[in-house]
mmCIF file of C-alpha atoms and ligand atoms in Angstrom:
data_model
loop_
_atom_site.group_PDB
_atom_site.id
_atom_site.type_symbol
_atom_site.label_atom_id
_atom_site.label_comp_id
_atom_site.label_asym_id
_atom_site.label_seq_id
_atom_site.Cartn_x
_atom_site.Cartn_y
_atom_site.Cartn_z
ATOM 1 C CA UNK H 164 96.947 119.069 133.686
ATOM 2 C CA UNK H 165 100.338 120.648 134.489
ATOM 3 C CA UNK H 166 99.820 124.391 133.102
ATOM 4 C CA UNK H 167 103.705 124.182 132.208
ATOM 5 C CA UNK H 168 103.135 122.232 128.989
ATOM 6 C CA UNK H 169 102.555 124.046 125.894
ATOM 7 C CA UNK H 170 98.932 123.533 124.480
ATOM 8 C CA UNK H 171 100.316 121.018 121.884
ATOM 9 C CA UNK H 172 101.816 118.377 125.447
ATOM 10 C CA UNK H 173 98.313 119.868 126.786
ATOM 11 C CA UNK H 174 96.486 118.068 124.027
ATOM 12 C CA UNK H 175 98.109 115.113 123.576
ATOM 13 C CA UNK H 176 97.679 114.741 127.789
ATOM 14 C CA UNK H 177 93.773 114.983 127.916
ATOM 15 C CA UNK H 178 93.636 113.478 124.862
ATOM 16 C CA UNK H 179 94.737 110.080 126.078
ATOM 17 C CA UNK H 180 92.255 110.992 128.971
ATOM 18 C CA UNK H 181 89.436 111.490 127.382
ATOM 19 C CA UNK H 182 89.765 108.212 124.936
ATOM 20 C CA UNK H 183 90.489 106.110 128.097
ATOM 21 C CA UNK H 184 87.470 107.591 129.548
ATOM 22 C CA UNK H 185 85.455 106.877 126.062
ATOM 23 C CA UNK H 186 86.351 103.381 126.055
ATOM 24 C CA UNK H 187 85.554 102.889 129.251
ATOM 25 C CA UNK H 188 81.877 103.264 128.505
ATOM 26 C CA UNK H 189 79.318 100.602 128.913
ATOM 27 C CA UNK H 190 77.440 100.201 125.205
ATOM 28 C CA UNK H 191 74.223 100.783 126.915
ATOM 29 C CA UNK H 192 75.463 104.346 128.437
ATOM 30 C CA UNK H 193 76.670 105.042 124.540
ATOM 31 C CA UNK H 194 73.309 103.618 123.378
ATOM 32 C CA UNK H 195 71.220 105.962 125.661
ATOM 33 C CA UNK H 196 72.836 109.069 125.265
ATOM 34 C CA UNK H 197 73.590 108.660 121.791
ATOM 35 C CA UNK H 198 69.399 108.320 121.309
ATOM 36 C CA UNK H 199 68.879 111.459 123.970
ATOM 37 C CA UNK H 200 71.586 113.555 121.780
ATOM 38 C CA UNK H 201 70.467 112.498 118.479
ATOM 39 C CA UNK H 202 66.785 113.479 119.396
ATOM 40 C CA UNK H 203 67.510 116.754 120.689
ATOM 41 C CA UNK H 204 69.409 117.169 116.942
ATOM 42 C CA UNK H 205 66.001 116.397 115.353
ATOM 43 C CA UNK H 206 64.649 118.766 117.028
ATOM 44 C CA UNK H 207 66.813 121.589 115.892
ATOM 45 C CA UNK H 208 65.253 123.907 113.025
ATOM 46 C CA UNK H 209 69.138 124.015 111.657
ATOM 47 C CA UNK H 210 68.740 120.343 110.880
ATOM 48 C CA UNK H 211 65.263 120.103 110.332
ATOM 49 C CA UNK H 212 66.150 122.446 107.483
ATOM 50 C CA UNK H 213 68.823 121.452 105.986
ATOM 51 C CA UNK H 214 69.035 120.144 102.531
ATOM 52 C CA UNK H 215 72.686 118.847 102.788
ATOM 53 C CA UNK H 216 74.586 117.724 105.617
ATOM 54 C CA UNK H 217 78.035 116.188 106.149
ATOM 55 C CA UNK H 218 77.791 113.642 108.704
ATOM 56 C CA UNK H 219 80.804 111.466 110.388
ATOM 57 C CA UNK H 220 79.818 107.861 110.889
ATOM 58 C CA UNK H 221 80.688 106.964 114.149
ATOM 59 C CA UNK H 222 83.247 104.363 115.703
ATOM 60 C CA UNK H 223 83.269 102.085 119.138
ATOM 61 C CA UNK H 224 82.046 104.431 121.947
ATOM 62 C CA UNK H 225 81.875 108.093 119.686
ATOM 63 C CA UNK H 226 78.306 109.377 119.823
ATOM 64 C CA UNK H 227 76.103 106.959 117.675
ATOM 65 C CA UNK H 228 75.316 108.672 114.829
ATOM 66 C CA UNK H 229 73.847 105.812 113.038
ATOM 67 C CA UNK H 230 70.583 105.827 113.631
ATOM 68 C CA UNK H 231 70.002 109.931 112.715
ATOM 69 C CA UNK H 232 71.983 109.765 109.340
ATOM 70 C CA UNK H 233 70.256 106.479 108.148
ATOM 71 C CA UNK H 234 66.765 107.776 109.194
ATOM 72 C CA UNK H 235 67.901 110.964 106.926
ATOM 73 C CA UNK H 236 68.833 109.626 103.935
ATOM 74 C CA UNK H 237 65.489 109.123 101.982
ATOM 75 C CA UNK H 238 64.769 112.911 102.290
ATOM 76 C CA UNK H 239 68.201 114.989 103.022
ATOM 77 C CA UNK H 240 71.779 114.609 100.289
ATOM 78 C CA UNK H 241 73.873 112.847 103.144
ATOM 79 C CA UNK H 242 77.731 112.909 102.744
ATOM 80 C CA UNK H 243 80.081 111.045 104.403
ATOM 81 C CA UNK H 244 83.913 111.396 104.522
ATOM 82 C CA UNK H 245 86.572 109.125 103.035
ATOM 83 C CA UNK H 246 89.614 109.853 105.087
ATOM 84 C CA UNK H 247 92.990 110.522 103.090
ATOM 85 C CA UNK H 248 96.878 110.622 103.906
ATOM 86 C CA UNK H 249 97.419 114.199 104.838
ATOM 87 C CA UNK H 250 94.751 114.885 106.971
ATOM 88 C CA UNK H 251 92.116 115.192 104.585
ATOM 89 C CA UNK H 252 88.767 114.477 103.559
ATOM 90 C CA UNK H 253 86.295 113.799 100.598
ATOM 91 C CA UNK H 254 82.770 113.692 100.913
ATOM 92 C CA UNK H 255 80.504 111.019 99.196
ATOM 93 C CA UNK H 256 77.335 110.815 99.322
ATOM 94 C CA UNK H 257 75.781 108.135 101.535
ATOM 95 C CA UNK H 258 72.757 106.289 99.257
ATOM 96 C CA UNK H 259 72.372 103.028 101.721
ATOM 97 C CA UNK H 260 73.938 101.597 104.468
ATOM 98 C CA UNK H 261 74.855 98.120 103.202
ATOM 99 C CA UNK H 262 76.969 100.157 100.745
ATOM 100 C CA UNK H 263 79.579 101.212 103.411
ATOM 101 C CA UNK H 264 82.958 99.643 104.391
ATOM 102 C CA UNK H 265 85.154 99.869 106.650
ATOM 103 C CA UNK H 266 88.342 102.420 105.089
ATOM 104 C CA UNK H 267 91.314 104.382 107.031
ATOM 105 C CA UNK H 268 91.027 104.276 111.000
ATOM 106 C CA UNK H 269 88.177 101.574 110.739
ATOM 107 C CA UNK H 270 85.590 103.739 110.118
ATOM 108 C CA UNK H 271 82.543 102.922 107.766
ATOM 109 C CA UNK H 272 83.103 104.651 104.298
ATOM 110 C CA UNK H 273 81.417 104.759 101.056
ATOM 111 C CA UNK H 274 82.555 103.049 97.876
ATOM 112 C CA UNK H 275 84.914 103.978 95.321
ATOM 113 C CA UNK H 276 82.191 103.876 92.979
ATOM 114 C CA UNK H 277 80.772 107.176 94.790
ATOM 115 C CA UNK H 278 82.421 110.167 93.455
ATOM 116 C CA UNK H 279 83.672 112.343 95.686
ATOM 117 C CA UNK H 280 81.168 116.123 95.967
ATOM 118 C CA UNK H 281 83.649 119.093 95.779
ATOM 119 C CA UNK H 282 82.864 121.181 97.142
ATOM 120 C CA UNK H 283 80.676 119.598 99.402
ATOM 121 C CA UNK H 284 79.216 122.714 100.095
ATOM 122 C CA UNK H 285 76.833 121.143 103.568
ATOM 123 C CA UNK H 286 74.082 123.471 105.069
ATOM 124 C CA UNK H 287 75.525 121.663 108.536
ATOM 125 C CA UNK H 288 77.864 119.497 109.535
ATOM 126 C CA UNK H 289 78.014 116.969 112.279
ATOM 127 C CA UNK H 290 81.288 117.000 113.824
ATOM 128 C CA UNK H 291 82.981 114.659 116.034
ATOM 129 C CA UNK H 292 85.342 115.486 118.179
ATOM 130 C CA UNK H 293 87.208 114.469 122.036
ATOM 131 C CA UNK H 294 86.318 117.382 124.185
ATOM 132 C CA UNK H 295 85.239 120.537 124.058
ATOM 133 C CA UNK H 296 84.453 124.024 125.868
ATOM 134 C CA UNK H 297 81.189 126.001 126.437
ATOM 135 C CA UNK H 298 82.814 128.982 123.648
ATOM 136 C CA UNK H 299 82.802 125.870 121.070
ATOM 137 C CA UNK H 300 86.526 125.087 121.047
ATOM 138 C CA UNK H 301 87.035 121.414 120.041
ATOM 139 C CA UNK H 302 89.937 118.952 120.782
ATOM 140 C CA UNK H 303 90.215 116.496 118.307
ATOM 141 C CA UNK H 304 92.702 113.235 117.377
ATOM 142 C CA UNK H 305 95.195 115.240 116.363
ATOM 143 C CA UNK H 306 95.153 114.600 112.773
ATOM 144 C CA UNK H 307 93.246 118.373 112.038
ATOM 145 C CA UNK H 308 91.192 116.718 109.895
ATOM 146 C CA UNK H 309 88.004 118.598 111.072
ATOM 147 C CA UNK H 310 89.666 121.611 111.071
ATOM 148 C CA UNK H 311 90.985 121.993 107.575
ATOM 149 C CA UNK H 312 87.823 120.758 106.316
ATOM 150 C CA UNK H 313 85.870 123.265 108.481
ATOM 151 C CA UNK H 314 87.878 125.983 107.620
ATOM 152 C CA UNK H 315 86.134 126.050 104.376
ATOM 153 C CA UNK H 316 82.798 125.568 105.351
ATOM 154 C CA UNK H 317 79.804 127.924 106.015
ATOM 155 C CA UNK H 318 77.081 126.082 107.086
ATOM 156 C CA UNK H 319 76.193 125.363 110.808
ATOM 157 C CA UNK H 320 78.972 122.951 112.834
ATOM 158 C CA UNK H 321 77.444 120.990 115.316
ATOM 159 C CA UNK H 322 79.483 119.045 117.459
ATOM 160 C CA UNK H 323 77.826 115.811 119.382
ATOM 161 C CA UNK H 324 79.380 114.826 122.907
ATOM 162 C CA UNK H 325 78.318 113.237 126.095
ATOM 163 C CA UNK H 326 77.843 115.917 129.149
ATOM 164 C CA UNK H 327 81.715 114.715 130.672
ATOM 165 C CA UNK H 328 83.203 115.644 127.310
ATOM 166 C CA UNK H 329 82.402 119.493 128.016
ATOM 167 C CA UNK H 330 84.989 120.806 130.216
ATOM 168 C CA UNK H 331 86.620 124.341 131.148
ATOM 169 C CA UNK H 332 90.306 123.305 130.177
ATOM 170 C CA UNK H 333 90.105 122.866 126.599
ATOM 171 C CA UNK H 334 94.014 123.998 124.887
ATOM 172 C CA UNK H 335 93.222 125.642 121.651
ATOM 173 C CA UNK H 336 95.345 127.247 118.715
ATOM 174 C CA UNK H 337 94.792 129.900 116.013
ATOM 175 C CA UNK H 338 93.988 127.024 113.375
ATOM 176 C CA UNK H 339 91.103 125.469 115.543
ATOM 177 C CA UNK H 340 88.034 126.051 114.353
ATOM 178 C CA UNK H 341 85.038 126.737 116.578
ATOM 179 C CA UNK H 342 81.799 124.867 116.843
ATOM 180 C CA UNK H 343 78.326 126.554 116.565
ATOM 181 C CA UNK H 344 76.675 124.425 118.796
ATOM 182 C CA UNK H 345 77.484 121.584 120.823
ATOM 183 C CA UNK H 346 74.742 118.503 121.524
ATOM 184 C CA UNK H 347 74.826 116.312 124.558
ATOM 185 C CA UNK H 348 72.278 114.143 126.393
ATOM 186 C CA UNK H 349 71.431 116.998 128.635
ATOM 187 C CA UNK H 350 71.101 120.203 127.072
ATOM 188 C CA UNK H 351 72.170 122.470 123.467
ATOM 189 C CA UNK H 352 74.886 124.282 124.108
ATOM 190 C CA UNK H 353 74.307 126.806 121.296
ATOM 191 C CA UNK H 354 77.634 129.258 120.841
ATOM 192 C CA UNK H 355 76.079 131.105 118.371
ATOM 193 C CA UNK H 356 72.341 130.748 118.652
ATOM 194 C CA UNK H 357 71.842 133.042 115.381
ATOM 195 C CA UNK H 358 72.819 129.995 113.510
ATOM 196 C CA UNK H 359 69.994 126.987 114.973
HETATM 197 N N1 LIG U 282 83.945 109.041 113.248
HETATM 198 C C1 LIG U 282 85.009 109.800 113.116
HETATM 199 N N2 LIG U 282 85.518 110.039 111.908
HETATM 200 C C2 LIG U 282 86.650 110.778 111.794
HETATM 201 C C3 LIG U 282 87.283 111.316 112.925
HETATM 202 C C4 LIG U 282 86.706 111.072 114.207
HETATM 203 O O1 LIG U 282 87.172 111.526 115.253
HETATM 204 N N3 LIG U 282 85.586 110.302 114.245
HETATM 205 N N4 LIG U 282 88.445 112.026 112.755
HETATM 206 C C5 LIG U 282 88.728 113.172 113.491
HETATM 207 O O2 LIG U 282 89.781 113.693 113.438
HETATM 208 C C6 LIG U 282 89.289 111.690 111.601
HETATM 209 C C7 LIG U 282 89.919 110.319 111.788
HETATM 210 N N5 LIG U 282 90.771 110.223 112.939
HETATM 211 C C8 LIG U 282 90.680 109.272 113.927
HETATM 212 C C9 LIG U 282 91.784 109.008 114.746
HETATM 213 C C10 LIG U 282 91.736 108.071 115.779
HETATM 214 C C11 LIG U 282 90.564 107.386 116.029
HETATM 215 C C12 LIG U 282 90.493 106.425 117.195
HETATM 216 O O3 LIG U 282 91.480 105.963 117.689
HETATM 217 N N6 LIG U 282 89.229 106.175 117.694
HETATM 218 C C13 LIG U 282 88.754 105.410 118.848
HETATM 219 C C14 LIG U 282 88.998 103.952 118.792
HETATM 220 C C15 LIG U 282 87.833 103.333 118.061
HETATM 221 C C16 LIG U 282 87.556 101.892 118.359
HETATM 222 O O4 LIG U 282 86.928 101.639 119.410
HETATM 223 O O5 LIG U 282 87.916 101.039 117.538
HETATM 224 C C17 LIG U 282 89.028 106.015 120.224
HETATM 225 O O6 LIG U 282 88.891 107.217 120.338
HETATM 226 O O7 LIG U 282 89.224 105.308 121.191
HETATM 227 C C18 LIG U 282 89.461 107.666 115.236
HETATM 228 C C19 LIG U 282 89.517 108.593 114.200
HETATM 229 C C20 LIG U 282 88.409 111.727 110.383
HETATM 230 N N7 LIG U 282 87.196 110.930 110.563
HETATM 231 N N1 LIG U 283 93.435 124.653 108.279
HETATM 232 C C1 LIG U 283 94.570 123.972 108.398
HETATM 233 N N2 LIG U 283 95.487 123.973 107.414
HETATM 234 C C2 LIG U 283 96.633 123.291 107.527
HETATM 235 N N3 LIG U 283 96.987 122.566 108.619
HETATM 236 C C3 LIG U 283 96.127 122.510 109.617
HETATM 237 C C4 LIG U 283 94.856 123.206 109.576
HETATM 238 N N4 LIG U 283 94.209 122.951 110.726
HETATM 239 C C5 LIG U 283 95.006 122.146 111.449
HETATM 240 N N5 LIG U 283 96.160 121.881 110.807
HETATM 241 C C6 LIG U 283 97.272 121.042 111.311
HETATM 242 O O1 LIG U 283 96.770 119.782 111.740
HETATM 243 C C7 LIG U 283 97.500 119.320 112.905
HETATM 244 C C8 LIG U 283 96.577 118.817 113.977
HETATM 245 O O2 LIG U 283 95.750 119.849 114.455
HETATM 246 P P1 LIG U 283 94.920 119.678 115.811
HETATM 247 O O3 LIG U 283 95.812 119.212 116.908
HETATM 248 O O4 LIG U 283 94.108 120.913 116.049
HETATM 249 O O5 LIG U 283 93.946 118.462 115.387
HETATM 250 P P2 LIG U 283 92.516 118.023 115.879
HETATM 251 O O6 LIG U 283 91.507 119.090 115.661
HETATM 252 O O7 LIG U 283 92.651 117.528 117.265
HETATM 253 O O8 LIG U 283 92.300 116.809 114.870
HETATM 254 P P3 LIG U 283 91.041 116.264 114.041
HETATM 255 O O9 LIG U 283 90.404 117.431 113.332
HETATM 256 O O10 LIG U 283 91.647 115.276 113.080
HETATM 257 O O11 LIG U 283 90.136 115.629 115.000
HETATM 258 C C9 LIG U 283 98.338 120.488 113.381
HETATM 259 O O12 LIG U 283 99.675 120.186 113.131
HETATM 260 C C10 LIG U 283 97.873 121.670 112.550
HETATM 261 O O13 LIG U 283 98.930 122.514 112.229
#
């Protein structure tokens, strides 16, 4: 990446690497480490633990997040966002799966009928994100909906990636907000291992 650019050109450049790289992914590489990463996230005591947890519900080759948050519902509150002009969020909770549509950007949602849980208050959040660095900086779509949401959250952030989505040359700013652990198919990177 030219180190000319200011981190704003810097990430809007890797970001239109990293989603051609994303797409580019077979659904049986997804499938497999999406079931390696969300095992490893069962076995964390964070989640094991938690009561509440705000959980995005993943889209075409993002980490598969399906199978964790449906296999949660019966005994944690799940909430899911609703995505909103202005790059923000409200969290519903999730009941059942059939319940979801597709809202803003595609993604599943959950129905008007569910009010919205403000604040949402989550014990840990599972974050999505484009890339990130071993210190738990995270490179999103650009919207900053993760990080004005996060800003206001104290529970744990954990951030699920494949192992080529962790990388050295991650731009950051003042308003990005910093993961506390990061999830991939091979290992938990844990920023701030107080916090699992
Ligand atoms: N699951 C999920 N929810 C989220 C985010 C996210 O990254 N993932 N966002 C985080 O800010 C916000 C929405 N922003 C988004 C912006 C662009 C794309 C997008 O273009 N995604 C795919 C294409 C998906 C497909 O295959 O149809 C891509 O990366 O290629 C997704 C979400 C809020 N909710
Ligand atoms: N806490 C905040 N309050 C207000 N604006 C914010 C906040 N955080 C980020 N923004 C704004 O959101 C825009 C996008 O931020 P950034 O490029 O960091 O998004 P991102 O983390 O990649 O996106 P996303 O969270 O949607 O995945 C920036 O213009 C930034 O100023």
């Amino acid at each position: 990446m030219p180190s000319s650019m200011n981190s704003h050109s810097q990430k809007s450049f890797l970001r239109t690497e990293v989603r051609a790289r994303r797409r580019g992914m077979l659904w049986q590489e997804v499938e497999a480490a999406s079931g390696d990463i969300c095992a490893r996230v069962n076995g964390l005591a964070a989640w094991r633990e938690a009561r509440t947890v705000c959980a995005y519900l993943s889209l075409g080759n993002e980490v598969c997040t399906h199978a964790l948050v449906g296999g949660a519902v019966s005994d944690k509150v799940i909430l899911a966002p609703k995505s909103h002009d202005g790059g923000r969020m409200s969290w519903h909770r999730l009941r059942d799966w059939e319940s979801l549509a597709p809202g803003m950007f595609g993604i599943l949602e959950p129905p008007e009928s569910e009010p919205a849980v403000e604040p949402p208050c989550p014990d840990l959040v599972l974050v999505p994100g484009l890339a990130f660095d071993r210190l738990g900086h995270r490179l999103g779509h650009g919207g900053g909906y993760y990080d004005r949401f996060l800003a206001g959250v104290s529970g744990v952030k954990v951030a699920l990636a494949y192992s080529w989505q962790i990388r050295g040359d991650i731009p950051y700013e003042r308003h990005d907000i910093c993961m506390d652990a990061i999830v991939t198919e091979r290992e938990v990177i844990s920023v701030r291992t107080s916090r699992l």
